[in-house]
mmCIF file of C-alpha atoms and ligand atoms in Angstrom:
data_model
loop_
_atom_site.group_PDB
_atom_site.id
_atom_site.type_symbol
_atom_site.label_atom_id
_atom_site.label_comp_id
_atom_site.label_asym_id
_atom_site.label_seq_id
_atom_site.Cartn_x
_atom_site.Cartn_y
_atom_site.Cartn_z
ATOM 1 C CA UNK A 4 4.246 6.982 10.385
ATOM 2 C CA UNK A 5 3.701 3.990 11.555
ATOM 3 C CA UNK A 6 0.815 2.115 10.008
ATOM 4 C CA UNK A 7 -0.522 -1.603 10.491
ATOM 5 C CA UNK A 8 -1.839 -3.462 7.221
ATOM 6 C CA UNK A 9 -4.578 -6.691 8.573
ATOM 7 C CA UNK A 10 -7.143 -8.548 6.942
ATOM 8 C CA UNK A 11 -7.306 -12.057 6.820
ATOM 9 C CA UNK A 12 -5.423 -14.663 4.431
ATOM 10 C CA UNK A 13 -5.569 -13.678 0.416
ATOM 11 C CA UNK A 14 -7.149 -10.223 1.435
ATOM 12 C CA UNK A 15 -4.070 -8.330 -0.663
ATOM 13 C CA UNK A 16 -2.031 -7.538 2.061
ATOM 14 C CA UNK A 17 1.247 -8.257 0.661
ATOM 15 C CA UNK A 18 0.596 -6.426 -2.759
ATOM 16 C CA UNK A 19 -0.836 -3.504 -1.073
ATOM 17 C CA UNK A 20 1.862 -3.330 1.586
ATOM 18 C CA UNK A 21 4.405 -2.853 -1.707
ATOM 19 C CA UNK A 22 3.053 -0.491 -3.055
ATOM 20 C CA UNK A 23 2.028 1.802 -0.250
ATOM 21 C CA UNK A 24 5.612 1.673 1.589
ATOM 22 C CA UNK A 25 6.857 2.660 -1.874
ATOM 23 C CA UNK A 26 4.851 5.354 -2.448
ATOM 24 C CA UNK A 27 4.832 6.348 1.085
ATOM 25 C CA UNK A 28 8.879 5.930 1.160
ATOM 26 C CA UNK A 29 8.257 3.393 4.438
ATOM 27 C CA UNK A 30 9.493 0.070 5.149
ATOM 28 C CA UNK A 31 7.685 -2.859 4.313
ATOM 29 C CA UNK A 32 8.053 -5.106 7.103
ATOM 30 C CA UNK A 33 6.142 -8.366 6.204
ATOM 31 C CA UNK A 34 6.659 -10.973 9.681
ATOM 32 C CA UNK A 35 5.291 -13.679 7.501
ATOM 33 C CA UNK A 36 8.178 -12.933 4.724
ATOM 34 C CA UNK A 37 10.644 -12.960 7.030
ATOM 35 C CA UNK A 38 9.564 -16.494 8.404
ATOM 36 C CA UNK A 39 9.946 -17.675 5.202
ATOM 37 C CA UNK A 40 13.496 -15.801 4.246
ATOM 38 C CA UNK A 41 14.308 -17.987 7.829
ATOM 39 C CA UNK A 42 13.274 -20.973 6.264
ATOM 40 C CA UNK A 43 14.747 -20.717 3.029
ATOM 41 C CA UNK A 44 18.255 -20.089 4.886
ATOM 42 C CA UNK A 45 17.438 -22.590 7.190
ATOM 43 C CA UNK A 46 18.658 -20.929 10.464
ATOM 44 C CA UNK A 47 17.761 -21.894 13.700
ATOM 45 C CA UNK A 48 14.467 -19.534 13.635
ATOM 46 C CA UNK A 49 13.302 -20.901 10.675
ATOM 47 C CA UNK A 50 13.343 -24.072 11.684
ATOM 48 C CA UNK A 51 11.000 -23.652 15.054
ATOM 49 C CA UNK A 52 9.075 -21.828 12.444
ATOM 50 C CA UNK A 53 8.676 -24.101 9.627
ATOM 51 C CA UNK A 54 5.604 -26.505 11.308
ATOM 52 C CA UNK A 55 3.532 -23.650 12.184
ATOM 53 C CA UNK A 56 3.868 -22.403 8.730
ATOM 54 C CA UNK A 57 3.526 -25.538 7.368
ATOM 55 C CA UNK A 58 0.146 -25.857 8.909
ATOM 56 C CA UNK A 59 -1.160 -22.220 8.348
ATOM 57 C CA UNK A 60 -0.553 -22.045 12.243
ATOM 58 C CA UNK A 61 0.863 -18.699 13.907
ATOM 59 C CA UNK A 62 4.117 -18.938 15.156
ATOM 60 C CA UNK A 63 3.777 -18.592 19.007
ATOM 61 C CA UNK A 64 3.916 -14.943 20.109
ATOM 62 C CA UNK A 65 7.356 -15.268 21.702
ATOM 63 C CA UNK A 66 9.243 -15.604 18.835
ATOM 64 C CA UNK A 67 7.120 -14.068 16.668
ATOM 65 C CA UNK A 68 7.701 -10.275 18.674
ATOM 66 C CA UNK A 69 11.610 -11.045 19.259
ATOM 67 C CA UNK A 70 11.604 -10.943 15.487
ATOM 68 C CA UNK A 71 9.536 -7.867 14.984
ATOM 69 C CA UNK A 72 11.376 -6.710 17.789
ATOM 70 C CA UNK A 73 15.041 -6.843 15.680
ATOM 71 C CA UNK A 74 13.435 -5.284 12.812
ATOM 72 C CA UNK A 75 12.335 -2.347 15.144
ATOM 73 C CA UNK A 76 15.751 -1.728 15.645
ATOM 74 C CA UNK A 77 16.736 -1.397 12.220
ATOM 75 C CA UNK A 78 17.479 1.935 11.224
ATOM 76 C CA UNK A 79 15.156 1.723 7.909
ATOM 77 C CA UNK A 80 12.449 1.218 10.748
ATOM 78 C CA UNK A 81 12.879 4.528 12.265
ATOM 79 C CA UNK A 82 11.335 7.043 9.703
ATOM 80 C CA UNK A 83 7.981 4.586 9.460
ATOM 81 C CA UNK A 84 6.966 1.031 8.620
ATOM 82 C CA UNK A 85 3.877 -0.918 7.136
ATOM 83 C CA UNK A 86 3.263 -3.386 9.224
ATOM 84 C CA UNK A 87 2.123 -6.251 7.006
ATOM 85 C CA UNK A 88 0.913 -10.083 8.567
ATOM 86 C CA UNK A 89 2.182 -8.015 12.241
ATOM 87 C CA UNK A 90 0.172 -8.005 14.775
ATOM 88 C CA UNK A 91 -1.947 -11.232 14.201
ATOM 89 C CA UNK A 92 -2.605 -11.163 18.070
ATOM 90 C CA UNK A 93 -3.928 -9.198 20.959
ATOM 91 C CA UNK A 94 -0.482 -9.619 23.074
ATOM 92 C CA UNK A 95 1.348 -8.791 19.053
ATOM 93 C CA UNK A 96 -0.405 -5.667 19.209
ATOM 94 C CA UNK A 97 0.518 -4.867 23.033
ATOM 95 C CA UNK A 98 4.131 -5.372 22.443
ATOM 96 C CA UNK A 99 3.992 -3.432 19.334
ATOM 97 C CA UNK A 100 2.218 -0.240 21.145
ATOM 98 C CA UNK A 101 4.957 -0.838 23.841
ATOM 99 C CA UNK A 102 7.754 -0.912 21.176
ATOM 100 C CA UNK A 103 6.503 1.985 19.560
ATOM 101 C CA UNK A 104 5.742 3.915 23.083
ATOM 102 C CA UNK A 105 9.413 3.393 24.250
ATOM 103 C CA UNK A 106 10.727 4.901 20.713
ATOM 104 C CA UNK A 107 8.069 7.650 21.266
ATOM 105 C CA UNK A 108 6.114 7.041 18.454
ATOM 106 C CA UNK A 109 2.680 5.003 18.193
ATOM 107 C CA UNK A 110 0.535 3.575 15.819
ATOM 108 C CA UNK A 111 -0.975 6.227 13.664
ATOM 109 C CA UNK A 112 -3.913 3.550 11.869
ATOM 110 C CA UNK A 113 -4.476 -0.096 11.460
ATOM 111 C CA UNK A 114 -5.736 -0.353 8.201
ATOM 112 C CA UNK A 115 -7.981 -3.801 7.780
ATOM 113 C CA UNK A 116 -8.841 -4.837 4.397
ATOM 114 C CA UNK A 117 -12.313 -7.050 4.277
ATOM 115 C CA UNK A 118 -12.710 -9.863 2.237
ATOM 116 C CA UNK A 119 -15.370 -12.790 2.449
ATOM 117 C CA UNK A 120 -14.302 -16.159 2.827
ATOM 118 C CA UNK A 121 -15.797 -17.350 0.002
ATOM 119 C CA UNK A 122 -13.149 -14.590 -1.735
ATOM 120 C CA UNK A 123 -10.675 -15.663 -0.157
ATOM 121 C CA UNK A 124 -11.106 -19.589 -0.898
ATOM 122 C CA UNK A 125 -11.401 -18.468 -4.523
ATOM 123 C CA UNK A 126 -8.169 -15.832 -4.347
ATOM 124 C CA UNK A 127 -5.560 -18.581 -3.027
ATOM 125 C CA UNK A 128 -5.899 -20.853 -5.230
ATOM 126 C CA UNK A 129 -4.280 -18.555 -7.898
ATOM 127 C CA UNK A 130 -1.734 -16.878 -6.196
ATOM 128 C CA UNK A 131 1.983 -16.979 -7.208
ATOM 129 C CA UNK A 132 4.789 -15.960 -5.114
ATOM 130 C CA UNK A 133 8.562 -14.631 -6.148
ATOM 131 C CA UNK A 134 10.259 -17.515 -4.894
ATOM 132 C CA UNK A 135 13.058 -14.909 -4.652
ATOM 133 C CA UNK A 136 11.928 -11.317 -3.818
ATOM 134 C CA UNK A 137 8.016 -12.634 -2.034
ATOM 135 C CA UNK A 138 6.078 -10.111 -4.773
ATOM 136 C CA UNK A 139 2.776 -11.922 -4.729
ATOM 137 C CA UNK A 140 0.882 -12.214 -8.078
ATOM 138 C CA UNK A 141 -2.262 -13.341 -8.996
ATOM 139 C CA UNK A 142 -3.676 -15.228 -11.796
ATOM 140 C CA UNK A 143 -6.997 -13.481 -12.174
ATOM 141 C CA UNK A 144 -6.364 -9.865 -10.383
ATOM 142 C CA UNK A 145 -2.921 -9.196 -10.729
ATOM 143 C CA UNK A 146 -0.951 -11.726 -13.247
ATOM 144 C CA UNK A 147 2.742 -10.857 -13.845
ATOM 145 C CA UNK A 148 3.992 -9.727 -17.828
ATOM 146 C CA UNK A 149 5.423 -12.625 -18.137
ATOM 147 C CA UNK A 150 3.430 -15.902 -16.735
ATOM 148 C CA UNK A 151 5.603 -17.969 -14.050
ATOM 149 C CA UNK A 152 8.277 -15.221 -13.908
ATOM 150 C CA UNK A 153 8.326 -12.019 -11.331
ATOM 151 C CA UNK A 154 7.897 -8.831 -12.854
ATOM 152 C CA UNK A 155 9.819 -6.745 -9.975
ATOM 153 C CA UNK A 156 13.036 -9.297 -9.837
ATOM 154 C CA UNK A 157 12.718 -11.841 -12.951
ATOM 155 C CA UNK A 158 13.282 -14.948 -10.589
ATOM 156 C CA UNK A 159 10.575 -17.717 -10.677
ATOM 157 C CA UNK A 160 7.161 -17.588 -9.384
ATOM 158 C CA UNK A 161 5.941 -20.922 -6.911
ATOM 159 C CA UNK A 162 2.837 -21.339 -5.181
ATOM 160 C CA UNK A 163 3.358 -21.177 -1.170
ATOM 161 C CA UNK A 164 3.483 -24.450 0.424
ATOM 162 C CA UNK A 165 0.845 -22.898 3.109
ATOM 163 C CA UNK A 166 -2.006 -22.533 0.081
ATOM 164 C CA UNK A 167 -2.834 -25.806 0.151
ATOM 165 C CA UNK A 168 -6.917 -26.194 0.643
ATOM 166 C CA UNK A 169 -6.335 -27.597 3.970
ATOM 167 C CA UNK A 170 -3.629 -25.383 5.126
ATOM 168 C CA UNK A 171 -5.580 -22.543 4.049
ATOM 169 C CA UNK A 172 -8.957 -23.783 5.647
ATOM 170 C CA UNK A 173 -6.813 -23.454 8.761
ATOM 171 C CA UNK A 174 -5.687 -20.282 8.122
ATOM 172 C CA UNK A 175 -8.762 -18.768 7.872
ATOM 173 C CA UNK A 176 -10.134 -20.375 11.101
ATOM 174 C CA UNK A 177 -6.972 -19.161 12.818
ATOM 175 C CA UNK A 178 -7.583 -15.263 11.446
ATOM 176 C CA UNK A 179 -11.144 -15.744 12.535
ATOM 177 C CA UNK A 180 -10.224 -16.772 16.323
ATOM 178 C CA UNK A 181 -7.191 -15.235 17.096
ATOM 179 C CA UNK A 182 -6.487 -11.975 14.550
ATOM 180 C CA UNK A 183 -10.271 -10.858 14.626
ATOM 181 C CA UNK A 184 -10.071 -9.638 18.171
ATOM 182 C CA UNK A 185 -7.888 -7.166 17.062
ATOM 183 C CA UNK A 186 -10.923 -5.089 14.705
ATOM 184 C CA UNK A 187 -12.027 -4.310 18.708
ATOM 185 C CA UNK A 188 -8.846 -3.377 19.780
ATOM 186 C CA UNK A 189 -7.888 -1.190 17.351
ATOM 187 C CA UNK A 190 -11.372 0.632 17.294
ATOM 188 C CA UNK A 191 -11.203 1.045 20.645
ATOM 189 C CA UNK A 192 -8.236 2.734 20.321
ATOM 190 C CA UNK A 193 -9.894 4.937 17.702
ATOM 191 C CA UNK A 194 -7.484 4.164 14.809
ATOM 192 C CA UNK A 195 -9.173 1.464 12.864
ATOM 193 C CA UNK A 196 -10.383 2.289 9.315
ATOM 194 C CA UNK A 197 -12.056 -0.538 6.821
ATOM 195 C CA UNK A 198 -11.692 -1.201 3.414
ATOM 196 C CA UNK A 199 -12.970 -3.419 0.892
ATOM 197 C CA UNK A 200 -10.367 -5.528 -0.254
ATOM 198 C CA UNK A 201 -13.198 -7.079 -2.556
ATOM 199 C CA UNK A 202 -12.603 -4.573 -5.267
ATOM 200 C CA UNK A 203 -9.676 -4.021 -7.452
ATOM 201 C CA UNK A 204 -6.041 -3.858 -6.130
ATOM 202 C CA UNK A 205 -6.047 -0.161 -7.858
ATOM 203 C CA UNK A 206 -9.080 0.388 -5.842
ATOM 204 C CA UNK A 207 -7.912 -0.813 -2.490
ATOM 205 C CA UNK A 208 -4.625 0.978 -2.877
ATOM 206 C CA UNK A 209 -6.683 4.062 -3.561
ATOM 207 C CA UNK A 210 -8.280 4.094 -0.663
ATOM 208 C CA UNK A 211 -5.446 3.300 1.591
ATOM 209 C CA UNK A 212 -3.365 5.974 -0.123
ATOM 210 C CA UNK A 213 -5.852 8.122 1.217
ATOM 211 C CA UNK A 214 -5.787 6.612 4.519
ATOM 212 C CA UNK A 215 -2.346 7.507 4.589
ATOM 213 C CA UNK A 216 -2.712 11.326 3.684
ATOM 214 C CA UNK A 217 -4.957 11.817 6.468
ATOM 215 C CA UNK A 218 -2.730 10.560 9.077
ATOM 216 C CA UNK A 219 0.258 12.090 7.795
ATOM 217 C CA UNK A 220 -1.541 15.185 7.328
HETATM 218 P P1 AMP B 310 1.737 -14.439 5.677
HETATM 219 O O1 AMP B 310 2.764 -14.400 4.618
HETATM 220 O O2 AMP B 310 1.552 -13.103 6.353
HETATM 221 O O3 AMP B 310 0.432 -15.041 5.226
HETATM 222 O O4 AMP B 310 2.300 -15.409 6.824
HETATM 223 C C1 AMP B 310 2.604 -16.759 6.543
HETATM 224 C C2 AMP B 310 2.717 -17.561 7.830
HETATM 225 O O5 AMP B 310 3.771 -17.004 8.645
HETATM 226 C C3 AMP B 310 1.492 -17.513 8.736
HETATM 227 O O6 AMP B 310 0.493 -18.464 8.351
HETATM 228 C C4 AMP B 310 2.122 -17.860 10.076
HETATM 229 O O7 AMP B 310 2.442 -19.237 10.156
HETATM 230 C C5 AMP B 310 3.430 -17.078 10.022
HETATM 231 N N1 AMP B 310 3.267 -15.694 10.521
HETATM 232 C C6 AMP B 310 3.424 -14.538 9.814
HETATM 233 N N2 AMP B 310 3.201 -13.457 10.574
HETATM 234 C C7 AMP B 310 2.877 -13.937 11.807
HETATM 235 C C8 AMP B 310 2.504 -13.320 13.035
HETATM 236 N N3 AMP B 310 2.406 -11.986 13.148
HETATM 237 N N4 AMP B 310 2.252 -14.133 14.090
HETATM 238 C C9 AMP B 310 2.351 -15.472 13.999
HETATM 239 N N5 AMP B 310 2.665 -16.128 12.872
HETATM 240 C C10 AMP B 310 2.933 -15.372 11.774
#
């Protein structure tokens, strides 16, 4: 099962992405986690990367799929991922259908969670990240036990460098141009389903769980 998460910045991708590939037993792969787990380490990768990031850019499409394309390979991959933050773009989402073709396999739904901008302007703001294991918190829907500290790993929580009101201004423009084509796409493939990410996360994840039945059933 192979299922994409989309939506645009602060729409609860990341939390609902944990939570379904653990209840679904997939893996979680999360492009924009991995950019960051580049960073962090510094290697060569995360170092082309760290402007675009920086900026609330997307990392050009080349590098981008080569990294998607190594995680593919990974044998955690091969029973079923959620796609999280992958595809952002039209030629993302051709290289992914390719990928997936090759291995036999396709995507079975792309799932995209709707949120506002005016939501999302007020969601970022309060978001805290595991500076160690990336579980994203937030203040007002989702706060951790303990405040400041991650609940899954107990390392510190930070808030991204990217969630900055101008960095995330240009994230949203970005998701606007350049990952909204993609609602087209994957409806005219016939495997795009909506949900309101304005509700909830118990709510969203609800709905996606169901999602996820009917494709797998
Ligand atoms: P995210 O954690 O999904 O919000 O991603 C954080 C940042 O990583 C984005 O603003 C981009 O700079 C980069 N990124 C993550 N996924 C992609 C992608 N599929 N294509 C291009 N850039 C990406």
């Amino acid at each position: 099962m192979y299922i994409v998460l989309f939506g645009p910045p602060g729409a609860g991708k990341g939390t609902q992405a944990v939570r379904l590939a653990q209840a679904a037993r997939l893996a979680h792969v999360a492009t924009g986690d991995m950019f960051r787990d580049n960073l962090r380490a510094r290697t060569a990768l995360g170092q082309r990367a760290e402007s675009y990031l920086t900026k609330g850019e997307l990392v050009p499409d080349e590098l981008t799929i080569g990294l998607l394309m190594d995680r593919l390979d990974q044998p955690d991959a091969a029973a079923g991922v959620i796609f999280d933050g992958f595809p952002r773009t039209i030629p993302q989402a051709q290289a992914l259908d390719r990928a997936l073709h090759a291995r036999g396999k396709g995507v079975g739904v792309a799932a995209l969670i709707e949120v506002a901008n005016a939501e999302v302007l007020r969601r970022l703001g309060g978001r805290w990240t595991c500076s160690d294991c990336g579980m994203v918190f937030h203040e007002r829907t989702n706060p951790p036990e303990r405040d400041g500290i991650c609940q899954r790993c107990g390392k510190l929580l930070m808030q991204r460098s990217d969630d900055t009101p101008a960095a995330i201004e240009n994230r949203l423009r970005v998701y606007r141009q350049q990952t909204e084509p993609l609602v087209a796409f994957y409806e005219a493939a016939g495997i795009l389903t909506r949900v309101d990410g304005e509700r909830e996360p118990e709510a969203v994840q609800a709905d996606l769980l169901r999602v996820l039945e009917a494709v797998s059933a």
